CSV table of C-alpha atoms and ligand atoms in Angstrom, one decimal:
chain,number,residue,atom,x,y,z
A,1,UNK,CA,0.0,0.0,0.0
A,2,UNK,CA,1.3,3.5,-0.9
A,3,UNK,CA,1.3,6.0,1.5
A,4,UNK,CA,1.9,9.8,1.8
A,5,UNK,CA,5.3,10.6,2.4
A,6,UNK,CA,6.4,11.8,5.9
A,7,UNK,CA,8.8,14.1,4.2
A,8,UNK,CA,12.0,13.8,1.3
A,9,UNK,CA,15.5,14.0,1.4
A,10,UNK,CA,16.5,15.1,-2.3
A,11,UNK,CA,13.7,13.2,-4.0
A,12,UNK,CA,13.2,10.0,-1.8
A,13,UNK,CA,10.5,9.4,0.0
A,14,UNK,CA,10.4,8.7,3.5
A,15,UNK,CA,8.3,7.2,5.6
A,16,UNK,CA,8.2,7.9,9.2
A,17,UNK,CA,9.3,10.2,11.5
A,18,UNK,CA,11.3,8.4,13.6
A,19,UNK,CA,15.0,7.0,12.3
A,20,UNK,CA,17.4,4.2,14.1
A,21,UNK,CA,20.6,6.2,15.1
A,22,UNK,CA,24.2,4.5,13.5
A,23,UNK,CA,25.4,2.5,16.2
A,24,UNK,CA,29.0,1.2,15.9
A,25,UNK,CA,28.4,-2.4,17.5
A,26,UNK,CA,24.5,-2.7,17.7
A,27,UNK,CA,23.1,-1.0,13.7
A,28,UNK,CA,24.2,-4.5,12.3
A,29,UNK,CA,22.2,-5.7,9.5
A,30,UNK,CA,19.9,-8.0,11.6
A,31,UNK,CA,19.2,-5.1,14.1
A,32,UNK,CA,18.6,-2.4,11.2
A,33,UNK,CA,16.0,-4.9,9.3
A,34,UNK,CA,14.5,-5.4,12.5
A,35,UNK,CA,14.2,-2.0,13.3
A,36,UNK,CA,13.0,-1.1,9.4
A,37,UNK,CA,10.3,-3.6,9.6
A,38,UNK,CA,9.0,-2.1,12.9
A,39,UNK,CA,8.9,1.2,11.3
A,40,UNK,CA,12.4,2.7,11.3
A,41,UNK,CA,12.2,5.2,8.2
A,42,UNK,CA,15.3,4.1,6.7
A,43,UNK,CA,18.7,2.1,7.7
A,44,UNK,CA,22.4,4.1,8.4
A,45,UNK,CA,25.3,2.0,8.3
A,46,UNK,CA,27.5,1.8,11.2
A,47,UNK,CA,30.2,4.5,10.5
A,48,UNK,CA,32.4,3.0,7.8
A,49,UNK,CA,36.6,4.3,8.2
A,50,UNK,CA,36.9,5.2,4.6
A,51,UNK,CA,41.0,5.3,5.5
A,52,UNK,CA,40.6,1.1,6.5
A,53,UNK,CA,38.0,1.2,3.2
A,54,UNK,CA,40.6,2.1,1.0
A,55,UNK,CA,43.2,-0.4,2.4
A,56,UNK,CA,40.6,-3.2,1.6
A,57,UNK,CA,39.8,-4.0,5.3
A,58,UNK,CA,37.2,-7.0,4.7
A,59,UNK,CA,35.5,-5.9,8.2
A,60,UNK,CA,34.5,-2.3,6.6
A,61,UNK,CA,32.7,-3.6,3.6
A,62,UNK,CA,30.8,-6.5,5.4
A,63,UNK,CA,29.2,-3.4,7.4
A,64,UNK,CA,27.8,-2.4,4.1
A,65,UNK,CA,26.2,-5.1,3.6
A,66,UNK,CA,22.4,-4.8,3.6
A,67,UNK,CA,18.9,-6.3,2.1
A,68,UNK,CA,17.0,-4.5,-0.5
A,69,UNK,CA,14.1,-4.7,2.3
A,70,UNK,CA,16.0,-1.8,4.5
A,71,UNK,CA,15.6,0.8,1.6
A,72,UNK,CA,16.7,4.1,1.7
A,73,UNK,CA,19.9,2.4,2.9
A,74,UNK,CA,22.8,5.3,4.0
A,75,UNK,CA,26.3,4.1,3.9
A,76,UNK,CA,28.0,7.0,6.4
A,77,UNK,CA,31.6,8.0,6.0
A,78,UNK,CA,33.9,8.6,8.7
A,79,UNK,CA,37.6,10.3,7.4
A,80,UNK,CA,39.8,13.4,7.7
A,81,UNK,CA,40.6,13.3,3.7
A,82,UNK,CA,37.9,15.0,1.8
A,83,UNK,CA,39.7,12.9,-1.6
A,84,UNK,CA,39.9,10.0,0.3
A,85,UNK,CA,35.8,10.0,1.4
A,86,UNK,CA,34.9,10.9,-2.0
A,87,UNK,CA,36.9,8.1,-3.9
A,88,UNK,CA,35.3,5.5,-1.3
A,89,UNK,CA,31.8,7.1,-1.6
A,90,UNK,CA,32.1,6.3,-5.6
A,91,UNK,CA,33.6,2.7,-5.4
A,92,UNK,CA,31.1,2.4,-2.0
A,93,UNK,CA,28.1,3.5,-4.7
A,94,UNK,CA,29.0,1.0,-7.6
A,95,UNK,CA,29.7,-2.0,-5.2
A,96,UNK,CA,26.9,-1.9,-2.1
A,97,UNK,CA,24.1,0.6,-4.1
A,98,UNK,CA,23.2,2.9,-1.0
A,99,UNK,CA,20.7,5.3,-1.4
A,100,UNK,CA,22.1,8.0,0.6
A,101,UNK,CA,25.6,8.6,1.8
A,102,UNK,CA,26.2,10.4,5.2
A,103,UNK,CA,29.1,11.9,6.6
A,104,UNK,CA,29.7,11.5,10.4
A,105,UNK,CA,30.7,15.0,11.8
A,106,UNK,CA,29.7,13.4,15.0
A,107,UNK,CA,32.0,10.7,16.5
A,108,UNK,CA,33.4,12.4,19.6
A,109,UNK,CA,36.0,9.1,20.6
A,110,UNK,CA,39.8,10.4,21.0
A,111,UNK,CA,41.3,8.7,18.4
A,112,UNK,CA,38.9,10.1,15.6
A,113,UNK,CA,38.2,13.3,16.9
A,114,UNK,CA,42.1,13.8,17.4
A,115,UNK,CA,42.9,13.0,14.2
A,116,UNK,CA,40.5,15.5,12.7
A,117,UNK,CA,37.6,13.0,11.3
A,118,UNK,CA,34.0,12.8,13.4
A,119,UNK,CA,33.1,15.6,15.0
A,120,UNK,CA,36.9,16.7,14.8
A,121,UNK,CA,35.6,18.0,11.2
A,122,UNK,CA,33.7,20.8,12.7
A,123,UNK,CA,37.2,22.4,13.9
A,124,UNK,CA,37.8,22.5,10.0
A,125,UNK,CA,34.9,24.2,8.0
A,126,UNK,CA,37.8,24.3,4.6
A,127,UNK,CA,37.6,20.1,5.2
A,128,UNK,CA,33.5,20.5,5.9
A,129,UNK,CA,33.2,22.0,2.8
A,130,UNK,CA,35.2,20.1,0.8
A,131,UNK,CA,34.1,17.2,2.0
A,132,UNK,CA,30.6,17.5,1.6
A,133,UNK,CA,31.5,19.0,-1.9
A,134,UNK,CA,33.4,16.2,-3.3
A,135,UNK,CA,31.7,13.3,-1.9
A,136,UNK,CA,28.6,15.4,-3.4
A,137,UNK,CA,30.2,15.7,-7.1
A,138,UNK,CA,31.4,11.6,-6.7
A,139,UNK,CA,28.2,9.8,-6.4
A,140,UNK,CA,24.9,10.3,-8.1
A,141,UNK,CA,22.5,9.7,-4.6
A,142,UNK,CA,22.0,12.5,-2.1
A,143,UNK,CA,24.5,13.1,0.8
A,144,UNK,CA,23.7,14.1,4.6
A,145,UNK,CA,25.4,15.0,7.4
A,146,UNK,CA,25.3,14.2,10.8
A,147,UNK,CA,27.0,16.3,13.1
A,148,UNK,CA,26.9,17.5,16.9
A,149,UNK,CA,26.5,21.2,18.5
A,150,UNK,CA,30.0,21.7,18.0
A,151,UNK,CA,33.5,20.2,18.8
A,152,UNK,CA,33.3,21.9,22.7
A,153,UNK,CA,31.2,24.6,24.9
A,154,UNK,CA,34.0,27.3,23.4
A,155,UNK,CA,32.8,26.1,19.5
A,156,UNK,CA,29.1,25.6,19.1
A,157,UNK,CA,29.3,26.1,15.3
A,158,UNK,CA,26.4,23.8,14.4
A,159,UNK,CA,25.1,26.6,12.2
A,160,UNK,CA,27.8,27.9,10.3
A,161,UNK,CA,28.9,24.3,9.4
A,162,UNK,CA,25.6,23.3,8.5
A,163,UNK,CA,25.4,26.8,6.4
A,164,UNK,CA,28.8,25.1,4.4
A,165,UNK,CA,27.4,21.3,4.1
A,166,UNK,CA,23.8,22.9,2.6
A,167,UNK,CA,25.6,25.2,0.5
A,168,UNK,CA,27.8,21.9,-1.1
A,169,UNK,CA,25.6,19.7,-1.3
A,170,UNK,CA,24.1,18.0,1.9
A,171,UNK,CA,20.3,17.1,1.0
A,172,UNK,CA,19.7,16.4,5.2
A,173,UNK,CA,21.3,17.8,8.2
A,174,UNK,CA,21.0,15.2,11.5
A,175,UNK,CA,22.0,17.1,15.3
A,176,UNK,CA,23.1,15.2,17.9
A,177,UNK,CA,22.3,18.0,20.7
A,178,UNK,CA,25.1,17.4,22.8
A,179,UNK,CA,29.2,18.7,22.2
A,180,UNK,CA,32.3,16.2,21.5
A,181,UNK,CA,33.3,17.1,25.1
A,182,UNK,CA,30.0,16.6,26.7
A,183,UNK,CA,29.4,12.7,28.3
A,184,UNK,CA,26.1,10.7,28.2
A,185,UNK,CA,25.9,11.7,31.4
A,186,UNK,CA,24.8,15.2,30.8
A,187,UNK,CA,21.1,16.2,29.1
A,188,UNK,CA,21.6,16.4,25.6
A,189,UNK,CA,20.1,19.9,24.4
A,190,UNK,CA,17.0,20.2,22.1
A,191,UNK,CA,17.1,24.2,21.5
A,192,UNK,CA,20.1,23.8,19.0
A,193,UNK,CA,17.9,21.9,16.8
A,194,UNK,CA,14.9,24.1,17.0
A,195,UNK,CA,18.0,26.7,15.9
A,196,UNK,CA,19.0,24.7,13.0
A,197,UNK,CA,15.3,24.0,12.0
A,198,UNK,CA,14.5,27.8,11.8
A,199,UNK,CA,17.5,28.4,9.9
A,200,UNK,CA,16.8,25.7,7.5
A,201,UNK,CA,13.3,25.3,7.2
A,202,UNK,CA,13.9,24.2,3.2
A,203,UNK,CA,16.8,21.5,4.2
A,204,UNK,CA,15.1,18.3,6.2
A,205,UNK,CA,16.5,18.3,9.9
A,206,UNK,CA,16.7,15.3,12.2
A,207,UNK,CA,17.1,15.9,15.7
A,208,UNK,CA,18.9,13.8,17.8
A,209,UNK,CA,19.9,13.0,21.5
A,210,UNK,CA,18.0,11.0,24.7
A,211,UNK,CA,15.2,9.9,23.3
A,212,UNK,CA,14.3,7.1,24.7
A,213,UNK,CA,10.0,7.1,24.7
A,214,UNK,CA,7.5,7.9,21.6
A,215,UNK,CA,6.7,10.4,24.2
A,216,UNK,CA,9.8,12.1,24.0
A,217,UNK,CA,10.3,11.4,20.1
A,218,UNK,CA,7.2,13.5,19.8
A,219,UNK,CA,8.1,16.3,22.3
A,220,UNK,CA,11.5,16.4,20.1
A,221,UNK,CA,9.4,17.3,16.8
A,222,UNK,CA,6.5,19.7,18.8
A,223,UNK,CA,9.7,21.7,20.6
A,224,UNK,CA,12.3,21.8,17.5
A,225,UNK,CA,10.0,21.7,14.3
A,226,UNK,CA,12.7,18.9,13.2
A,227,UNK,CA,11.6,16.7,10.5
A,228,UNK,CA,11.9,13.4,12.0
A,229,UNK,CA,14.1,11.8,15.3
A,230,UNK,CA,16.5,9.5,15.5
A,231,UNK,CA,17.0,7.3,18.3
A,232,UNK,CA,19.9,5.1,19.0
A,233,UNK,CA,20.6,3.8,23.3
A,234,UNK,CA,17.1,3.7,23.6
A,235,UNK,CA,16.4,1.2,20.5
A,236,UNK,CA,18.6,-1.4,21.8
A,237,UNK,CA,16.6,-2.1,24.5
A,238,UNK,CA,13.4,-0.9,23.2
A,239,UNK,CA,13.8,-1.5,19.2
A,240,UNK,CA,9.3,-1.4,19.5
A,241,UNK,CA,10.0,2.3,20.0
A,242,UNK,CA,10.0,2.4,16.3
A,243,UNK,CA,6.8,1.8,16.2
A,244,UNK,CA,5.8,4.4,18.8
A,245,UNK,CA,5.6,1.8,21.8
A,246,UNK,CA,6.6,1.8,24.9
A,247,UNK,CA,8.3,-1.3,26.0
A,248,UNK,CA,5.5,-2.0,28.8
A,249,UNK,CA,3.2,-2.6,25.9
A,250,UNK,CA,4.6,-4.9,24.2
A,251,UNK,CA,4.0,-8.7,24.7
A,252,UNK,CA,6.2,-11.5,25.8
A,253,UNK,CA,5.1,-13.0,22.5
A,254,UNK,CA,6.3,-10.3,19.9
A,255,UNK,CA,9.5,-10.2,22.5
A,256,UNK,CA,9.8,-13.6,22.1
A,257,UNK,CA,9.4,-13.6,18.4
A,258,UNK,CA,11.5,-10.8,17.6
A,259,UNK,CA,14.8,-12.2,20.1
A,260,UNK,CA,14.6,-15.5,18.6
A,261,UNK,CA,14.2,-14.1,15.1
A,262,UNK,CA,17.4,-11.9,15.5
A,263,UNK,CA,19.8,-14.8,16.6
A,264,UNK,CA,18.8,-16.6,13.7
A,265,UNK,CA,19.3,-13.4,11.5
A,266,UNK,CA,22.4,-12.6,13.2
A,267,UNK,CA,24.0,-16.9,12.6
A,268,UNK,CA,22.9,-16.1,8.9
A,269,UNK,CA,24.6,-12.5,8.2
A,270,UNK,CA,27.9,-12.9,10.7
A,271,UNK,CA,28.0,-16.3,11.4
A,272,UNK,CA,31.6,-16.3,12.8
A,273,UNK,CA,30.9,-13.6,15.1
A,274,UNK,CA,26.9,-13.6,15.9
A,275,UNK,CA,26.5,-14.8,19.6
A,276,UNK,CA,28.3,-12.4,21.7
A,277,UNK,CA,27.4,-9.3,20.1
A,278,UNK,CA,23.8,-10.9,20.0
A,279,UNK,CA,24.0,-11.2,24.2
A,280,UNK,CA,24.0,-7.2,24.8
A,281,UNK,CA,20.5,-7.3,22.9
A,282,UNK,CA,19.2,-10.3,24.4
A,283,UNK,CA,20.1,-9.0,28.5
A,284,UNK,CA,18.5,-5.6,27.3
A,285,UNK,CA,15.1,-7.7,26.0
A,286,UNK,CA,15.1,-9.6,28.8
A,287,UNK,CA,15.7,-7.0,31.7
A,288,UNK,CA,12.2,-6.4,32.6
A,289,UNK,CA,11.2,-9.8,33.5
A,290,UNK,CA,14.3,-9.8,36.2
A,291,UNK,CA,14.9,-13.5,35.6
A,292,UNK,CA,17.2,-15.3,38.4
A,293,UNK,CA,20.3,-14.1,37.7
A,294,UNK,CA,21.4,-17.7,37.2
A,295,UNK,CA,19.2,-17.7,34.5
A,296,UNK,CA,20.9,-14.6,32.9
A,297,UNK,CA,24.2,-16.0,33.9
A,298,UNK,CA,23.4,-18.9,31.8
A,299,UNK,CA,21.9,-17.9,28.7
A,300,UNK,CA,24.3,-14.8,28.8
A,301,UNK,CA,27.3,-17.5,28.6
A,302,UNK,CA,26.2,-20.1,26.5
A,303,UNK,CA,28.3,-19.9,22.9
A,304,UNK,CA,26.5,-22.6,21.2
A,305,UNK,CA,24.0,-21.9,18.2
A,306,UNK,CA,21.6,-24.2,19.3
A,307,UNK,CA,22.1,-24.9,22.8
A,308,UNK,CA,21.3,-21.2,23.4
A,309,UNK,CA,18.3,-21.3,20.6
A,310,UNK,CA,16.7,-24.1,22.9
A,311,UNK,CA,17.6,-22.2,26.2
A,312,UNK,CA,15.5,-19.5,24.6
A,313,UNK,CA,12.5,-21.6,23.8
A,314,UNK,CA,12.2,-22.4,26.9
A,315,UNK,CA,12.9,-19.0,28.6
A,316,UNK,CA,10.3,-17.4,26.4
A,317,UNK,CA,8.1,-20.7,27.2
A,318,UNK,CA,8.6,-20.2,31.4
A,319,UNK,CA,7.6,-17.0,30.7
A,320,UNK,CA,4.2,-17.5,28.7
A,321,UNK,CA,5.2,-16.9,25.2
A,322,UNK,CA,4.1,-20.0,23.2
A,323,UNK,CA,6.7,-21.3,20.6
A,324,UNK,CA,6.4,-23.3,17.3
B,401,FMN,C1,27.6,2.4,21.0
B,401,FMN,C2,27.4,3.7,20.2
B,401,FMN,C3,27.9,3.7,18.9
B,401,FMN,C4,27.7,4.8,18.0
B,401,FMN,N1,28.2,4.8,16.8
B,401,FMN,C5,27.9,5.8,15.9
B,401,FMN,C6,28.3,5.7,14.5
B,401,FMN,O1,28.8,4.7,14.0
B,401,FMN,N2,28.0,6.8,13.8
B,401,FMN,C7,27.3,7.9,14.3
B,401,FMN,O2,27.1,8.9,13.5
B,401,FMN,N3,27.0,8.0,15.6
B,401,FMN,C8,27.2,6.9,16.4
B,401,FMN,N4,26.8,7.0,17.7
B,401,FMN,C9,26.0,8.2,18.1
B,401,FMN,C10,24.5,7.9,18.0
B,401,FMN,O3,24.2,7.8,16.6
B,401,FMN,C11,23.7,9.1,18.6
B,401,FMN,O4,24.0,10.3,17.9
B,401,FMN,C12,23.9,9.2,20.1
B,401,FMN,O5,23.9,8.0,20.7
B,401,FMN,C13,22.8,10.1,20.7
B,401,FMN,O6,21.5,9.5,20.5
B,401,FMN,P1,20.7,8.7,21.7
B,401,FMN,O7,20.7,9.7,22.9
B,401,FMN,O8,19.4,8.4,21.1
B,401,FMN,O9,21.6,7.5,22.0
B,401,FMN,C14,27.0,5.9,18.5
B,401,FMN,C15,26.5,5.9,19.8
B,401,FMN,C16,26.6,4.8,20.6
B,401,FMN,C17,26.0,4.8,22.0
């Protein structure tokens, strides 16, 4: 069924006003399909190092890969070389077919930031713009950024470096209220994207930071006027939120469903590595039930496909889901 389009970026459609953050570690393919078919408007990539790209590391292209059923799919860049980004964004086009490409102007760890790349970018508006204008010129889909406040309280130059992506090229402009110095632990700030909105009210905005209810999600797009939210601690444990539930509402069935349906996808996309990143999903599903903590211990340990499949069944059994 076709139905109105919540807003476009360039001239794609999309559907929904609420986004699953890039993740390094949890946006895996079976967590972004997951998260699409619950309503996510569209998948991002988990930030892919165009500098290990280019050297042909196997582990950046296998986070490219993704099913035609996550469409719009966004490959995001992460680099200090404006050449570099925009010769992987063009071999990244022909080989994985994204439909967006983003550039992160928001990862605040030490050894990116220090180096320039992430949100070390927005020290550097000659690399934003150049950037943004090459990648722009090097692939035919449209290209977004997503970028924090600024690099530190001293620099909150959201504005003017959303100014110089607009002007070359970005179709999108994501905000991630909080600076590269500020932690988790502090609030992230909303007014910055209501800023950014009223300054772009032609460019699509996506505001970004502690949303973690679809109450929140829709107090971010009443107080900012942004476009759509995007959510990423919350979804791990809550990937329903998607869907604009809270996690009280949703049944031990669909739970139950959805967990086992993930290990499965996980064994089929990475099936060398798919049961311990799998366990930081399955302790957040199962939090609320506050199982024995031998339980946990037990299912949280076990490495075997099939041992920990049938531990599940009955887990999700115990607990009044009904398995085929
Ligand atoms: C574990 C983790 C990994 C992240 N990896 C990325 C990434 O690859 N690319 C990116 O743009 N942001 C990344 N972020 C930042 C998130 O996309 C998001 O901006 C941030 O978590 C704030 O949103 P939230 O309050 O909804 O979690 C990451 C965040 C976390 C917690």
């Amino acid at each position: 069924m076709l139905t109105q389009a919540d807003f476009f970026i360039a001239d794609i459609p999309i559907h929904s006003r609420l986004i699953l953050a890039p993740m390094d570690g949890i946006s895996d393919a079976a967590f972004r399909l997951l998260t699409r078919r619950l309503g996510s408007a569209y998948s991002v990539s988990e930030f892919i190092n165009t500098l290990d790209y280019a050297n042909q590391k196997n582990y950046q292209k296998k986070r490219l890969l993704a099913r035609d059923e996550e469409r719009p799919f966004v490959a995001q860049l992460l680099d200090n070389d404006a050449v570099r980004m925009a010769e992987c964004a063009a071999r990244i086009e022909e080989e994985f077919q994204p439909d967006m490409i983003d550039i992160n102007m928001g990862c605040a760890a030490k050894s990116v930031a220090g180096r320039g790349a992430g949100v070390g970018m927005m020290r550097n508006p000659q690399l934003v713009k150049d950037a943004v204008a090459l990648v722009s010129r090097a692939v035919k889909v449209p290209v977004t950024v997503k970028m924090r406040i600024g690099r530190d309280s001293t620099t909150q130059n959201f504005l003017e470096i959303a100014n110089l992506a607009a002007e070359n090229g970005a179709k999108a402009l994501a905000l991630h209220g909080r600076t590269g110095r500020i932690s988790y632990q502090k609030p992230a700030q909303w007014q910055p994207i209501a800023e950014l909105k009223r300054a772009f009210p032609q460019v699509p905005v996506i505001g970004n930071g502690d949303v973690s209810t679809p109450a929140d999600a829709r107090r971010m797009l009443e107080e900012t006027g942004c476009d759509a939210v995007m959510i990423g601690r919350a979804a791990k444990a809550n990937p329903w939120i998607f869907s604009w539930r809270d996690r009280d509402e949703v049944s031990i069935q669909e739970v139950a469903e959805t967990t086992l349906w993930q290990l499965k996808d996980m064994l089929a996309t990475n099936p060398e590595n798919a049961i311990m990143p799998f366990r930081k999903y399955l302790k957040a599903y199962l939090e609320p039930y506050q199982l024995p903590r031998e339980t946990m211990r037990t299912l949280l340990t076990c490495s075997d496909a099939n041992e920990l499949l049938t531990l599940l069944n009955y887990t999700f059994t115990k607990l009044g889901a009904s398995i085929e």
